[in-house]
Structure formats: C-alpha cells, structure tokens
C-alpha cells in the first residue's frame, strides 16, 4: 500500500515522510482517520507495536483509506504540519501508505514540458498518439498471431506489477491496443514513458 501521488502533490508526501521517518518513536498522540487528524491519548511502545504487528509501527490502512496513523507526541510540530496539510487536503481523496513504502516510494509527477519534448516526442514519432481530451497516449500493436500478442501482454503485466503501474488495454487476436496514463496524477508521468518504451522494445524482439 503506497502513498498516492495526490498526497505528494499536496505536500502531504513531505509531511508524511517527515512523520513517517519518526514513526518508530515510542509515544503517540495524534491519530489520522479517514475524516482527518485527531488527538488521541493512545501510546504504544515500540516493543509492543513490533510484537503485535510485526512491523515497526502499525499503520491501520484498509483498502485505500487510512483508518488511523499514530504520530509521536515528541513531534507535535510535524503532526501539526501534517494536520495543516491534511486539513487543506480534500479528505475524500483515497490515501494508503506504509512507513517503508512512504519513505522509499519515488513520487511520480506529471511530465514537464521539457520531458514531453525529450521523452514523449520519440514515442509520438514511433506511432503513439495523444488521446483526445485526456493527457494519455495510445498505440495499437499488430503482432504475428494471438500467441505473440499474449506473450507481449504477459511481459507487460509482469512489469506493471513490478512498477505498480497498469495499462488500459484491449486485445483482439493479434492486436493489442494500449492506452497509457497515470491515474494518480491524472496525466502522463515517467511511468507511462517507461511502459511505452518497454512495449516498443518487446515488440521489436517479437517481430
Ligand atoms: C493503489 C495503487 O498503488 C495505485 O492505484 C497504482 C496502481 N496502478 C496504476 N496504474 C496507472 N496507470 N496509474 C496509476 O496511477 C496507478 N496507481
């Protein structure tokens, strides 16, 4: 479960990263709920939390909503900062995170204009097209037969799971129609470039 990029966009990524890196402290006084941050008197000691949940600190995330995150009392400033950010943050947005993933996950952001020139243009030259009304790219691949089409899709599926980035696609016999966009940033990101380049490379190997 990872911090979504919407959080990073609103600066929550920083707040959470700061707080997340402190989540190994011993006592807590703030709780994040799906409705936002609230004060709590709960205290955990690291030994108990480690024993009880296995990880260093429990993060109660169900599906895509944080039901509670406990902040260290000694960092009320950080929690206040996070509170401040969360209070400005549309609470209806889904957010899921873990301490490890929150600190490690590389936040993807929408492609900049420069990146679009440098990284997107070569794909457009290779036959990808911009999707009308969306910040997304599309290409139809025609393979030799269904077997080739499906082996291409298998490779993409493995990559998708590895980088946690999934295509929108349709397959009919030897055709694979692919649309790429990053839902978390509502547009194109480096993840889409990476997946498109992977597709281009795989198709070259198959043909
Ligand atoms: C919760 C999960 O990590 C996110 O929804 C991932 C999954 N796969 C994804 N795939 C795509 N194309 N865009 C995303 O923003 C995305 N986000």
mmCIF file of C-alpha atoms and ligand atoms in Angstrom:
data_model
loop_
_atom_site.group_PDB
_atom_site.id
_atom_site.type_symbol
_atom_site.label_atom_id
_atom_site.label_comp_id
_atom_site.label_asym_id
_atom_site.label_seq_id
_atom_site.Cartn_x
_atom_site.Cartn_y
_atom_site.Cartn_z
ATOM 1 C CA UNK A 1 0.000 0.000 0.000
ATOM 2 C CA UNK A 2 1.696 3.164 -1.092
ATOM 3 C CA UNK A 3 1.390 6.871 -0.615
ATOM 4 C CA UNK A 4 -0.509 8.038 -3.663
ATOM 5 C CA UNK A 5 0.876 10.807 -5.758
ATOM 6 C CA UNK A 6 -2.101 13.052 -4.984
ATOM 7 C CA UNK A 7 -0.777 13.219 -1.450
ATOM 8 C CA UNK A 8 2.681 14.099 -2.724
ATOM 9 C CA UNK A 9 1.173 16.819 -4.934
ATOM 10 C CA UNK A 10 -0.483 18.402 -1.883
ATOM 11 C CA UNK A 11 2.760 18.267 0.052
ATOM 12 C CA UNK A 12 1.388 15.533 2.255
ATOM 13 C CA UNK A 13 4.220 13.408 0.947
ATOM 14 C CA UNK A 14 6.690 15.660 2.731
ATOM 15 C CA UNK A 15 4.598 15.838 5.894
ATOM 16 C CA UNK A 16 4.116 12.101 5.942
ATOM 17 C CA UNK A 17 7.696 11.363 5.010
ATOM 18 C CA UNK A 18 8.863 13.509 7.914
ATOM 19 C CA UNK A 19 6.384 11.947 10.263
ATOM 20 C CA UNK A 20 6.776 8.503 8.738
ATOM 21 C CA UNK A 21 10.509 8.628 9.431
ATOM 22 C CA UNK A 22 9.665 9.362 13.066
ATOM 23 C CA UNK A 23 7.048 6.678 13.434
ATOM 24 C CA UNK A 24 9.473 4.453 15.273
ATOM 25 C CA UNK A 25 9.367 6.707 18.356
ATOM 26 C CA UNK A 26 7.711 5.406 21.484
ATOM 27 C CA UNK A 27 4.661 7.503 22.267
ATOM 28 C CA UNK A 28 1.958 8.977 20.071
ATOM 29 C CA UNK A 29 -0.766 11.488 20.490
ATOM 30 C CA UNK A 30 -2.222 12.143 17.037
ATOM 31 C CA UNK A 31 -4.454 9.863 15.007
ATOM 32 C CA UNK A 32 -5.307 10.240 11.349
ATOM 33 C CA UNK A 33 -8.703 8.939 10.415
ATOM 34 C CA UNK A 34 -10.432 8.954 7.058
ATOM 35 C CA UNK A 35 -12.039 12.157 8.307
ATOM 36 C CA UNK A 36 -8.659 13.699 9.133
ATOM 37 C CA UNK A 37 -6.253 14.019 12.079
ATOM 38 C CA UNK A 38 -7.497 13.922 15.662
ATOM 39 C CA UNK A 39 -5.894 13.920 19.091
ATOM 40 C CA UNK A 40 -5.729 10.642 20.951
ATOM 41 C CA UNK A 41 -4.183 9.545 24.214
ATOM 42 C CA UNK A 42 -3.091 6.197 22.819
ATOM 43 C CA UNK A 43 0.519 5.346 23.498
ATOM 44 C CA UNK A 44 2.454 2.458 22.040
ATOM 45 C CA UNK A 45 5.898 1.299 22.931
ATOM 46 C CA UNK A 46 7.978 0.083 20.044
ATOM 47 C CA UNK A 47 8.396 -3.390 21.555
ATOM 48 C CA UNK A 48 4.620 -3.831 21.880
ATOM 49 C CA UNK A 49 3.854 -2.498 18.426
ATOM 50 C CA UNK A 50 6.654 -4.538 16.896
ATOM 51 C CA UNK A 51 5.471 -7.672 18.698
ATOM 52 C CA UNK A 52 1.832 -7.109 17.920
ATOM 53 C CA UNK A 53 2.034 -6.170 14.269
ATOM 54 C CA UNK A 54 5.421 -7.406 13.176
ATOM 55 C CA UNK A 55 6.407 -4.112 11.542
ATOM 56 C CA UNK A 56 7.972 -1.213 13.344
ATOM 57 C CA UNK A 57 4.743 0.723 13.736
ATOM 58 C CA UNK A 58 1.193 -0.245 12.818
ATOM 59 C CA UNK A 59 -0.482 1.715 10.070
ATOM 60 C CA UNK A 60 -4.162 0.893 10.008
ATOM 61 C CA UNK A 61 -4.905 1.039 6.293
ATOM 62 C CA UNK A 62 -7.948 -0.715 4.951
ATOM 63 C CA UNK A 63 -8.281 -0.864 1.174
ATOM 64 C CA UNK A 64 -7.391 2.635 0.138
ATOM 65 C CA UNK A 65 -8.224 4.628 3.271
ATOM 66 C CA UNK A 66 -6.073 5.223 6.298
ATOM 67 C CA UNK A 67 -8.218 4.500 9.316
ATOM 68 C CA UNK A 68 -5.567 5.664 11.749
ATOM 69 C CA UNK A 69 -1.941 6.648 11.822
ATOM 70 C CA UNK A 70 -0.306 7.369 15.157
ATOM 71 C CA UNK A 71 2.126 10.278 15.369
ATOM 72 C CA UNK A 72 4.877 10.664 18.019
ATOM 73 C CA UNK A 73 3.971 13.192 20.719
ATOM 74 C CA UNK A 74 7.512 14.493 20.596
ATOM 75 C CA UNK A 75 6.887 15.722 17.087
ATOM 76 C CA UNK A 76 3.665 17.660 17.580
ATOM 77 C CA UNK A 77 5.108 20.225 15.189
ATOM 78 C CA UNK A 78 5.409 17.576 12.497
ATOM 79 C CA UNK A 79 1.946 16.267 13.280
ATOM 80 C CA UNK A 80 0.605 19.830 13.244
ATOM 81 C CA UNK A 81 2.284 20.352 9.919
ATOM 82 C CA UNK A 82 0.752 17.121 8.677
ATOM 83 C CA UNK A 83 -2.546 18.213 10.255
ATOM 84 C CA UNK A 84 -2.297 21.502 8.464
ATOM 85 C CA UNK A 85 -1.577 19.837 5.165
ATOM 86 C CA UNK A 86 -4.319 17.266 5.680
ATOM 87 C CA UNK A 87 -6.832 19.918 6.683
ATOM 88 C CA UNK A 88 -6.156 21.610 3.349
ATOM 89 C CA UNK A 89 -6.237 18.296 1.646
ATOM 90 C CA UNK A 90 -9.522 17.082 0.243
ATOM 91 C CA UNK A 91 -10.331 14.372 2.770
ATOM 92 C CA UNK A 92 -12.399 12.408 0.275
ATOM 93 C CA UNK A 93 -9.224 11.520 -1.595
ATOM 94 C CA UNK A 94 -8.050 7.921 -1.143
ATOM 95 C CA UNK A 95 -4.652 7.602 0.509
ATOM 96 C CA UNK A 96 -2.767 4.485 1.505
ATOM 97 C CA UNK A 97 0.723 4.355 2.866
ATOM 98 C CA UNK A 98 3.231 2.350 4.809
ATOM 99 C CA UNK A 99 6.247 3.709 6.678
ATOM 100 C CA UNK A 100 8.637 1.798 4.451
ATOM 101 C CA UNK A 101 6.837 2.490 1.181
ATOM 102 C CA UNK A 102 6.086 6.097 2.124
ATOM 103 C CA UNK A 103 9.774 6.807 2.638
ATOM 104 C CA UNK A 104 11.025 4.722 -0.229
ATOM 105 C CA UNK A 105 8.451 5.206 -2.993
ATOM 106 C CA UNK A 106 9.679 7.566 -5.705
ATOM 107 C CA UNK A 107 6.874 10.058 -6.221
ATOM 108 C CA UNK A 108 5.877 10.285 -9.863
ATOM 109 C CA UNK A 109 4.743 13.621 -11.130
ATOM 110 C CA UNK A 110 3.188 14.762 -14.364
ATOM 111 C CA UNK A 111 5.653 15.114 -17.217
ATOM 112 C CA UNK A 112 7.078 18.607 -17.541
ATOM 113 C CA UNK A 113 7.087 20.395 -20.869
ATOM 114 C CA UNK A 114 10.787 19.610 -21.238
ATOM 115 C CA UNK A 115 10.211 15.922 -20.512
ATOM 116 C CA UNK A 116 7.442 15.876 -23.090
ATOM 117 C CA UNK A 117 9.870 17.171 -25.680
ATOM 118 C CA UNK A 118 12.680 14.836 -24.691
ATOM 119 C CA UNK A 119 10.846 11.651 -23.749
ATOM 120 C CA UNK A 120 7.375 11.762 -25.211
ATOM 121 C CA UNK A 121 8.183 13.058 -28.669
ATOM 122 C CA UNK A 122 10.229 9.950 -29.661
ATOM 123 C CA UNK A 123 7.198 7.822 -28.818
ATOM 124 C CA UNK A 124 4.915 10.013 -30.903
ATOM 125 C CA UNK A 125 7.430 9.613 -33.712
ATOM 126 C CA UNK A 126 7.163 5.832 -33.198
ATOM 127 C CA UNK A 127 3.427 5.868 -33.771
ATOM 128 C CA UNK A 128 1.945 6.657 -30.372
ATOM 129 C CA UNK A 129 -0.816 9.243 -30.465
ATOM 130 C CA UNK A 130 -2.207 11.657 -27.889
ATOM 131 C CA UNK A 131 -5.676 10.678 -26.689
ATOM 132 C CA UNK A 132 -8.359 13.274 -27.395
ATOM 133 C CA UNK A 133 -9.498 15.016 -24.214
ATOM 134 C CA UNK A 134 -7.034 13.178 -21.931
ATOM 135 C CA UNK A 135 -3.403 13.507 -21.026
ATOM 136 C CA UNK A 136 -2.731 9.971 -22.262
ATOM 137 C CA UNK A 137 -1.077 8.163 -25.170
ATOM 138 C CA UNK A 138 -2.398 5.326 -27.329
ATOM 139 C CA UNK A 139 -0.990 2.816 -29.767
ATOM 140 C CA UNK A 140 -2.304 -0.313 -31.492
ATOM 141 C CA UNK A 141 0.242 -3.104 -31.890
ATOM 142 C CA UNK A 142 -0.290 -5.762 -34.556
ATOM 143 C CA UNK A 143 1.610 -8.970 -33.801
ATOM 144 C CA UNK A 144 2.051 -12.117 -35.867
ATOM 145 C CA UNK A 145 -0.686 -14.034 -34.049
ATOM 146 C CA UNK A 146 -2.525 -14.344 -30.762
ATOM 147 C CA UNK A 147 0.343 -16.201 -29.164
ATOM 148 C CA UNK A 148 2.696 -13.305 -29.800
ATOM 149 C CA UNK A 149 0.091 -10.784 -28.681
ATOM 150 C CA UNK A 150 -0.482 -12.593 -25.434
ATOM 151 C CA UNK A 151 3.199 -13.060 -24.714
ATOM 152 C CA UNK A 152 3.634 -9.308 -25.159
ATOM 153 C CA UNK A 153 0.804 -8.745 -22.706
ATOM 154 C CA UNK A 154 2.335 -11.211 -20.272
ATOM 155 C CA UNK A 155 5.595 -9.290 -20.211
ATOM 156 C CA UNK A 156 3.791 -6.010 -19.745
ATOM 157 C CA UNK A 157 1.701 -7.482 -16.955
ATOM 158 C CA UNK A 158 4.824 -8.541 -15.073
ATOM 159 C CA UNK A 159 6.322 -5.066 -15.480
ATOM 160 C CA UNK A 160 3.042 -3.481 -14.415
ATOM 161 C CA UNK A 161 3.067 -5.395 -11.164
ATOM 162 C CA UNK A 162 6.733 -4.688 -10.602
ATOM 163 C CA UNK A 163 6.423 -0.908 -11.003
ATOM 164 C CA UNK A 164 2.818 -0.731 -9.789
ATOM 165 C CA UNK A 165 1.667 0.942 -12.970
ATOM 166 C CA UNK A 166 -1.020 -0.641 -15.148
ATOM 167 C CA UNK A 167 -2.026 -0.079 -18.759
ATOM 168 C CA UNK A 168 -5.528 0.292 -20.104
ATOM 169 C CA UNK A 169 -5.598 -2.206 -22.926
ATOM 170 C CA UNK A 170 -7.721 -4.282 -25.280
ATOM 171 C CA UNK A 171 -6.693 -7.436 -27.120
ATOM 172 C CA UNK A 172 -8.355 -8.995 -30.128
ATOM 173 C CA UNK A 173 -6.444 -11.958 -31.618
ATOM 174 C CA UNK A 174 -3.091 -10.479 -32.807
ATOM 175 C CA UNK A 175 -3.931 -6.869 -31.960
ATOM 176 C CA UNK A 176 -3.109 -5.181 -28.647
ATOM 177 C CA UNK A 177 -4.480 -1.677 -28.191
ATOM 178 C CA UNK A 178 -2.789 0.160 -25.328
ATOM 179 C CA UNK A 179 -3.638 3.424 -23.591
ATOM 180 C CA UNK A 180 -1.216 4.764 -21.005
ATOM 181 C CA UNK A 181 -1.799 7.431 -18.397
ATOM 182 C CA UNK A 182 -1.108 7.785 -14.677
ATOM 183 C CA UNK A 183 -4.361 7.929 -12.746
ATOM 184 C CA UNK A 184 -2.705 9.211 -9.570
ATOM 185 C CA UNK A 185 -1.555 12.388 -11.307
ATOM 186 C CA UNK A 186 -4.395 12.450 -13.830
ATOM 187 C CA UNK A 187 -1.977 12.585 -16.725
ATOM 188 C CA UNK A 188 1.243 11.335 -18.249
ATOM 189 C CA UNK A 189 4.191 10.559 -15.981
ATOM 190 C CA UNK A 190 7.571 8.885 -16.316
ATOM 191 C CA UNK A 191 5.833 5.593 -15.579
ATOM 192 C CA UNK A 192 3.936 5.844 -18.844
ATOM 193 C CA UNK A 193 7.129 6.623 -20.750
ATOM 194 C CA UNK A 194 8.807 3.624 -19.138
ATOM 195 C CA UNK A 195 5.936 1.294 -20.050
ATOM 196 C CA UNK A 196 5.684 2.599 -23.618
ATOM 197 C CA UNK A 197 9.409 2.143 -24.153
ATOM 198 C CA UNK A 198 9.153 -1.354 -22.751
ATOM 199 C CA UNK A 199 6.373 -2.156 -25.191
ATOM 200 C CA UNK A 200 8.399 -0.772 -28.103
ATOM 201 C CA UNK A 201 11.422 -2.855 -27.114
ATOM 202 C CA UNK A 202 9.412 -6.042 -26.636
ATOM 203 C CA UNK A 203 7.627 -5.689 -29.974
ATOM 204 C CA UNK A 204 10.981 -5.283 -31.705
ATOM 205 C CA UNK A 205 12.154 -8.524 -30.077
ATOM 206 C CA UNK A 206 8.987 -10.360 -31.146
ATOM 207 C CA UNK A 207 8.987 -9.235 -34.759
HETATM 208 C C1 LIG B 1 -3.062 1.894 -5.208
HETATM 209 C C2 LIG B 1 -2.161 1.630 -6.400
HETATM 210 O O1 LIG B 1 -0.813 1.598 -5.958
HETATM 211 C C3 LIG B 1 -2.267 2.744 -7.418
HETATM 212 O O2 LIG B 1 -3.622 2.842 -7.791
HETATM 213 C C4 LIG B 1 -1.425 2.494 -8.682
HETATM 214 C C5 LIG B 1 -1.796 1.226 -9.370
HETATM 215 N N1 LIG B 1 -1.576 1.266 -10.824
HETATM 216 C C6 LIG B 1 -1.618 2.412 -11.529
HETATM 217 N N2 LIG B 1 -1.662 2.415 -12.879
HETATM 218 C C7 LIG B 1 -1.750 3.569 -13.577
HETATM 219 N N3 LIG B 1 -1.798 3.550 -14.928
HETATM 220 N N4 LIG B 1 -1.810 4.725 -12.931
HETATM 221 C C8 LIG B 1 -1.778 4.838 -11.596
HETATM 222 O O3 LIG B 1 -1.833 5.939 -11.049
HETATM 223 C C9 LIG B 1 -1.658 3.638 -10.814
HETATM 224 N N5 LIG B 1 -1.601 3.668 -9.497
#
